[in-house]
Tab-separated table of C-alpha atoms and ligand atoms in Angstrom:
chain	number	residue	atom	x	y	z
A	1273	UNK	CA	55.438	11.193	-38.411
A	1274	UNK	CA	52.104	9.038	-38.483
A	1275	UNK	CA	52.718	8.537	-42.162
A	1276	UNK	CA	56.282	7.356	-41.843
A	1277	UNK	CA	55.428	5.225	-38.824
A	1278	UNK	CA	52.795	3.344	-40.850
A	1279	UNK	CA	55.037	3.136	-43.963
A	1280	UNK	CA	57.857	1.641	-41.917
A	1281	UNK	CA	55.548	-0.733	-40.014
A	1282	UNK	CA	53.901	-1.892	-43.227
A	1283	UNK	CA	57.507	-2.617	-44.526
A	1284	UNK	CA	58.562	-4.331	-41.385
A	1285	UNK	CA	55.650	-6.428	-40.516
A	1286	UNK	CA	55.627	-9.654	-42.350
A	1287	UNK	CA	52.785	-10.364	-44.861
A	1288	UNK	CA	52.354	-13.787	-43.279
A	1289	UNK	CA	53.140	-15.296	-39.942
A	1290	UNK	CA	55.315	-18.517	-39.588
A	1291	UNK	CA	52.122	-20.479	-40.058
A	1292	UNK	CA	51.621	-18.988	-43.519
A	1293	UNK	CA	48.542	-17.023	-42.401
A	1294	UNK	CA	47.957	-13.463	-43.518
A	1295	UNK	CA	48.903	-10.926	-40.828
A	1296	UNK	CA	46.389	-7.991	-40.196
A	1297	UNK	CA	47.592	-4.799	-38.609
A	1298	UNK	CA	44.878	-3.033	-36.666
A	1299	UNK	CA	45.446	0.535	-35.663
A	1300	UNK	CA	44.479	1.111	-31.956
A	1301	UNK	CA	42.902	4.432	-32.186
A	1302	UNK	CA	41.872	5.271	-28.599
A	1303	UNK	CA	42.395	9.000	-27.815
A	1304	UNK	CA	43.370	9.860	-31.373
A	1305	UNK	CA	41.416	12.398	-33.289
A	1306	UNK	CA	39.770	11.757	-36.576
A	1307	UNK	CA	42.359	13.877	-38.497
A	1308	UNK	CA	45.162	11.631	-37.235
A	1309	UNK	CA	43.297	8.423	-37.870
A	1310	UNK	CA	42.609	9.636	-41.430
A	1311	UNK	CA	46.259	10.282	-41.958
A	1312	UNK	CA	47.005	6.631	-40.844
A	1313	UNK	CA	44.415	5.348	-43.140
A	1314	UNK	CA	45.651	7.365	-46.048
A	1315	UNK	CA	49.081	6.004	-45.386
A	1316	UNK	CA	47.862	2.427	-45.707
A	1317	UNK	CA	45.977	1.362	-42.567
A	1318	UNK	CA	43.045	-0.810	-43.476
A	1319	UNK	CA	41.643	-1.805	-39.988
A	1320	UNK	CA	41.087	0.466	-37.031
A	1321	UNK	CA	40.275	-0.642	-33.455
A	1322	UNK	CA	38.210	1.352	-30.814
A	1323	UNK	CA	38.332	0.846	-27.105
A	1324	UNK	CA	35.523	3.301	-26.129
A	1325	UNK	CA	31.965	3.328	-27.494
A	1326	UNK	CA	31.621	7.007	-27.179
A	1327	UNK	CA	34.888	7.738	-29.051
A	1328	UNK	CA	33.740	5.409	-31.792
A	1329	UNK	CA	30.387	7.068	-32.132
A	1330	UNK	CA	31.722	10.492	-32.156
A	1331	UNK	CA	34.352	9.825	-34.911
A	1332	UNK	CA	32.445	7.167	-36.821
A	1333	UNK	CA	31.238	9.364	-39.676
A	1334	UNK	CA	34.534	11.381	-39.787
A	1335	UNK	CA	36.739	8.469	-40.853
A	1336	UNK	CA	37.485	8.212	-44.558
A	1337	UNK	CA	38.335	5.267	-46.631
A	1338	UNK	CA	35.912	2.813	-44.970
A	1339	UNK	CA	38.275	0.861	-42.907
A	1340	UNK	CA	37.346	-2.409	-41.302
A	1341	UNK	CA	36.188	-1.719	-37.681
A	1342	UNK	CA	37.244	-3.699	-34.636
A	1343	UNK	CA	36.117	-3.154	-31.070
A	1344	UNK	CA	39.024	-3.950	-28.687
A	1345	UNK	CA	38.092	-2.378	-25.389
A	1346	UNK	CA	36.015	-3.345	-22.308
A	1347	UNK	CA	32.317	-3.331	-23.443
A	1348	UNK	CA	29.444	-2.689	-21.118
A	1349	UNK	CA	26.308	-4.525	-22.114
A	1350	UNK	CA	24.121	-1.296	-22.039
A	1351	UNK	CA	26.349	0.093	-24.856
A	1352	UNK	CA	26.075	-2.767	-27.246
A	1353	UNK	CA	23.220	-1.155	-29.120
A	1354	UNK	CA	25.451	1.650	-30.241
A	1355	UNK	CA	27.819	-0.749	-31.909
A	1356	UNK	CA	25.557	-3.122	-33.653
A	1357	UNK	CA	26.131	-3.140	-37.427
A	1358	UNK	CA	29.124	-0.815	-37.024
A	1359	UNK	CA	31.709	-3.355	-35.841
A	1360	UNK	CA	33.227	-6.026	-37.969
A	1361	UNK	CA	34.865	-7.941	-35.209
A	1362	UNK	CA	34.567	-7.740	-31.359
A	1363	UNK	CA	37.876	-8.755	-29.943
A	1364	UNK	CA	37.069	-8.329	-26.316
A	1365	UNK	CA	34.341	-10.662	-25.329
A	1366	UNK	CA	35.445	-11.279	-21.814
A	1367	UNK	CA	32.294	-12.403	-19.900
A	1368	UNK	CA	29.550	-14.857	-20.518
A	1369	UNK	CA	26.830	-12.288	-19.908
A	1370	UNK	CA	28.388	-9.948	-22.591
A	1371	UNK	CA	28.304	-12.755	-25.029
A	1372	UNK	CA	24.670	-13.450	-24.248
A	1373	UNK	CA	23.663	-9.938	-24.579
A	1374	UNK	CA	25.627	-9.448	-27.739
A	1375	UNK	CA	23.880	-12.503	-29.143
A	1376	UNK	CA	20.476	-11.224	-28.145
A	1377	UNK	CA	20.923	-7.794	-29.541
A	1378	UNK	CA	22.436	-9.175	-32.705
A	1379	UNK	CA	19.622	-11.597	-33.192
A	1380	UNK	CA	17.145	-8.642	-32.603
A	1381	UNK	CA	18.868	-6.584	-35.340
A	1382	UNK	CA	18.809	-9.630	-37.652
A	1383	UNK	CA	22.638	-9.998	-37.859
A	1384	UNK	CA	25.372	-12.366	-36.700
A	1385	UNK	CA	28.279	-10.719	-35.020
A	1386	UNK	CA	31.828	-11.966	-35.246
A	1387	UNK	CA	33.742	-12.220	-32.075
A	1388	UNK	CA	36.878	-13.258	-30.390
A	1389	UNK	CA	37.035	-14.712	-26.831
A	1390	UNK	CA	39.420	-12.734	-24.678
A	1391	UNK	CA	41.855	-14.685	-22.641
A	1392	UNK	CA	43.623	-13.178	-19.576
A	1393	UNK	CA	46.842	-14.881	-20.398
A	1394	UNK	CA	48.855	-13.379	-17.578
A	1395	UNK	CA	46.080	-14.037	-15.019
A	1396	UNK	CA	46.224	-10.298	-14.212
A	1397	UNK	CA	43.632	-8.771	-11.893
A	1398	UNK	CA	43.624	-5.554	-13.859
A	1399	UNK	CA	42.678	-7.299	-17.077
A	1400	UNK	CA	39.430	-8.832	-18.270
A	1401	UNK	CA	39.142	-12.104	-20.001
A	1402	UNK	CA	38.729	-15.825	-19.245
A	1403	UNK	CA	41.475	-18.057	-17.764
A	1404	UNK	CA	43.254	-20.110	-20.510
A	1405	UNK	CA	42.384	-23.374	-18.832
A	1406	UNK	CA	38.642	-22.533	-19.032
A	1407	UNK	CA	38.736	-21.739	-22.718
A	1408	UNK	CA	37.310	-25.006	-23.920
A	1409	UNK	CA	34.199	-24.840	-21.738
A	1410	UNK	CA	33.808	-21.126	-22.510
A	1411	UNK	CA	34.007	-21.849	-26.104
A	1412	UNK	CA	31.298	-24.488	-25.922
A	1413	UNK	CA	28.944	-22.174	-23.872
A	1414	UNK	CA	29.351	-19.213	-26.403
A	1415	UNK	CA	29.234	-21.489	-29.273
A	1416	UNK	CA	25.533	-22.328	-28.359
A	1417	UNK	CA	24.516	-18.641	-28.725
A	1418	UNK	CA	22.679	-18.269	-32.049
A	1419	UNK	CA	23.660	-14.819	-33.325
A	1420	UNK	CA	27.402	-14.869	-32.575
A	1421	UNK	CA	30.129	-16.492	-34.784
A	1422	UNK	CA	33.371	-17.282	-32.807
A	1423	UNK	CA	36.362	-16.355	-34.960
A	1424	UNK	CA	39.066	-16.926	-32.654
A	1425	UNK	CA	40.947	-15.699	-29.525
A	1426	UNK	CA	42.330	-12.420	-28.297
A	1427	UNK	CA	44.881	-11.674	-25.534
A	1428	UNK	CA	47.051	-8.973	-24.128
A	1429	UNK	CA	50.360	-10.133	-22.801
A	1430	UNK	CA	51.429	-8.738	-19.531
A	1431	UNK	CA	54.147	-5.990	-19.323
A	1432	UNK	CA	57.227	-8.026	-18.619
A	1433	UNK	CA	60.912	-7.701	-19.614
A	1434	UNK	CA	61.289	-11.451	-19.374
A	1435	UNK	CA	61.040	-12.390	-23.210
A	1436	UNK	CA	61.149	-16.047	-22.474
A	1437	UNK	CA	57.935	-15.824	-20.252
A	1438	UNK	CA	56.297	-13.755	-22.939
A	1439	UNK	CA	57.189	-16.385	-25.598
A	1440	UNK	CA	55.812	-19.128	-23.446
A	1441	UNK	CA	52.494	-17.203	-22.872
A	1442	UNK	CA	52.181	-16.339	-26.605
A	1443	UNK	CA	53.004	-19.974	-27.527
A	1444	UNK	CA	50.354	-21.361	-25.133
A	1445	UNK	CA	47.636	-18.982	-26.736
A	1446	UNK	CA	48.644	-20.416	-30.066
A	1447	UNK	CA	48.257	-23.854	-28.744
A	1448	UNK	CA	44.718	-23.235	-27.562
A	1449	UNK	CA	43.960	-21.465	-30.836
A	1450	UNK	CA	45.108	-24.472	-32.774
A	1451	UNK	CA	42.958	-26.853	-30.621
A	1452	UNK	CA	39.798	-24.788	-31.437
A	1453	UNK	CA	40.708	-24.476	-35.066
A	1454	UNK	CA	41.062	-28.182	-35.368
A	1455	UNK	CA	37.277	-28.602	-34.544
A	1456	UNK	CA	35.738	-25.393	-35.976
A	1457	UNK	CA	36.389	-24.089	-39.300
A	1458	UNK	CA	35.160	-20.587	-38.395
A	1459	UNK	CA	38.294	-20.171	-36.109
A	1460	UNK	CA	40.609	-17.953	-38.017
A	1461	UNK	CA	42.101	-15.103	-35.861
A	1462	UNK	CA	44.564	-14.993	-33.032
A	1463	UNK	CA	44.623	-11.304	-31.983
A	1464	UNK	CA	47.748	-10.792	-29.829
A	1465	UNK	CA	50.503	-8.277	-29.932
A	1466	UNK	CA	50.846	-4.611	-29.074
A	1467	UNK	CA	53.557	-1.943	-29.756
A	1468	UNK	CA	55.935	-3.494	-27.216
A	1469	UNK	CA	55.528	-7.157	-28.022
A	1470	UNK	CA	54.173	-7.638	-31.530
A	1471	UNK	CA	57.316	-9.186	-32.782
A	1472	UNK	CA	57.222	-11.980	-30.166
A	1473	UNK	CA	53.465	-12.458	-30.794
A	1474	UNK	CA	53.822	-12.833	-34.528
A	1475	UNK	CA	56.747	-15.154	-34.246
A	1476	UNK	CA	54.601	-17.385	-31.989
A	1477	UNK	CA	51.703	-17.378	-34.387
A	1478	UNK	CA	49.398	-14.353	-33.835
A	1479	UNK	CA	47.727	-13.187	-37.093
A	1480	UNK	CA	46.267	-9.871	-35.886
A	1481	UNK	CA	48.299	-7.394	-34.083
A	1482	UNK	CA	46.912	-4.155	-32.594
A	1483	UNK	CA	49.203	-1.105	-32.528
A	1484	UNK	CA	48.696	2.266	-31.089
A	1485	UNK	CA	51.841	3.808	-29.869
A	1486	UNK	CA	53.969	2.501	-32.717
A	1487	UNK	CA	51.629	4.321	-35.183
A	1488	UNK	CA	50.551	7.476	-33.347
A	1489	UNK	CA	53.274	8.042	-30.730
A	1490	UNK	CA	52.668	8.062	-27.032
A	1491	UNK	CA	49.035	8.704	-26.078
A	1492	UNK	CA	48.202	11.926	-24.450
A	1493	UNK	CA	45.532	11.175	-21.757
A	1494	UNK	CA	45.086	14.894	-20.919
A	1495	UNK	CA	43.966	16.272	-24.278
A	1496	UNK	CA	40.365	17.051	-25.334
B	1084	PLP	C1	45.747	0.486	-26.414
B	1084	PLP	C2	45.571	-0.899	-26.879
B	1084	PLP	C3	46.478	-1.488	-27.859
B	1084	PLP	C4	47.707	-0.825	-28.416
B	1084	PLP	O1	48.494	-0.603	-27.431
B	1084	PLP	P1	49.899	0.140	-27.770
B	1084	PLP	O2	50.920	-0.331	-26.714
B	1084	PLP	O3	49.857	1.562	-27.725
B	1084	PLP	O4	50.347	-0.316	-29.207
B	1084	PLP	C5	46.192	-2.791	-28.210
B	1084	PLP	N1	45.189	-3.559	-27.677
B	1084	PLP	C6	44.287	-2.981	-26.821
B	1084	PLP	C7	43.178	-3.868	-26.303
B	1084	PLP	C8	44.510	-1.658	-26.362
B	1084	PLP	O5	43.672	-1.183	-25.457
């Protein structure tokens, strides 16, 4: 099941988005055990994304094949120390004080951390991230931090059956991404698209999608 899901997705997901950029599939592995994650990696998954620090730590040594590591969940500043040097790209920088702490801790470790700025594209109370209209200012503020490298933007579209609205939101993310890319050569990634909406997101110019359910099936929040 996991193997065939991965195989079918790798066939279906285009290698490039309509802008000619390489598309990266990140497996969202929250609540999945190491064995299932290893099955996905063996089937061709090259990138995995964790939401929870504790889960990442528990499973870190158990994952084979050395996939690239993404952190995609809400991050508390007091947990940063457990991730330093383990995460290739932080998608979910959603507060200035998180950016400041991540820069400080990265500097202390002698590294520069690659990050995405999370945008709350649907202005949802339940989601983290900055308002799209504040993105320019936020970018300038974070850009001053010495031990972070801003690589792009991340967003989660709202749950909505209105495809036209989702397209409009995804398109406005791409617009902001293009404005930053025009002034900063480090800007490279637009991380947007989950199991329910990745086709729309790719069409509108995402180049990283994050899929959980489409790979592993429905998550069981009661196991462990
Ligand atoms: C869980 C999660 C995903 C994957 O969601 P699915 O709908 O299961 O594909 C993607 N991004 C983030 C930030 C998530 O927390």
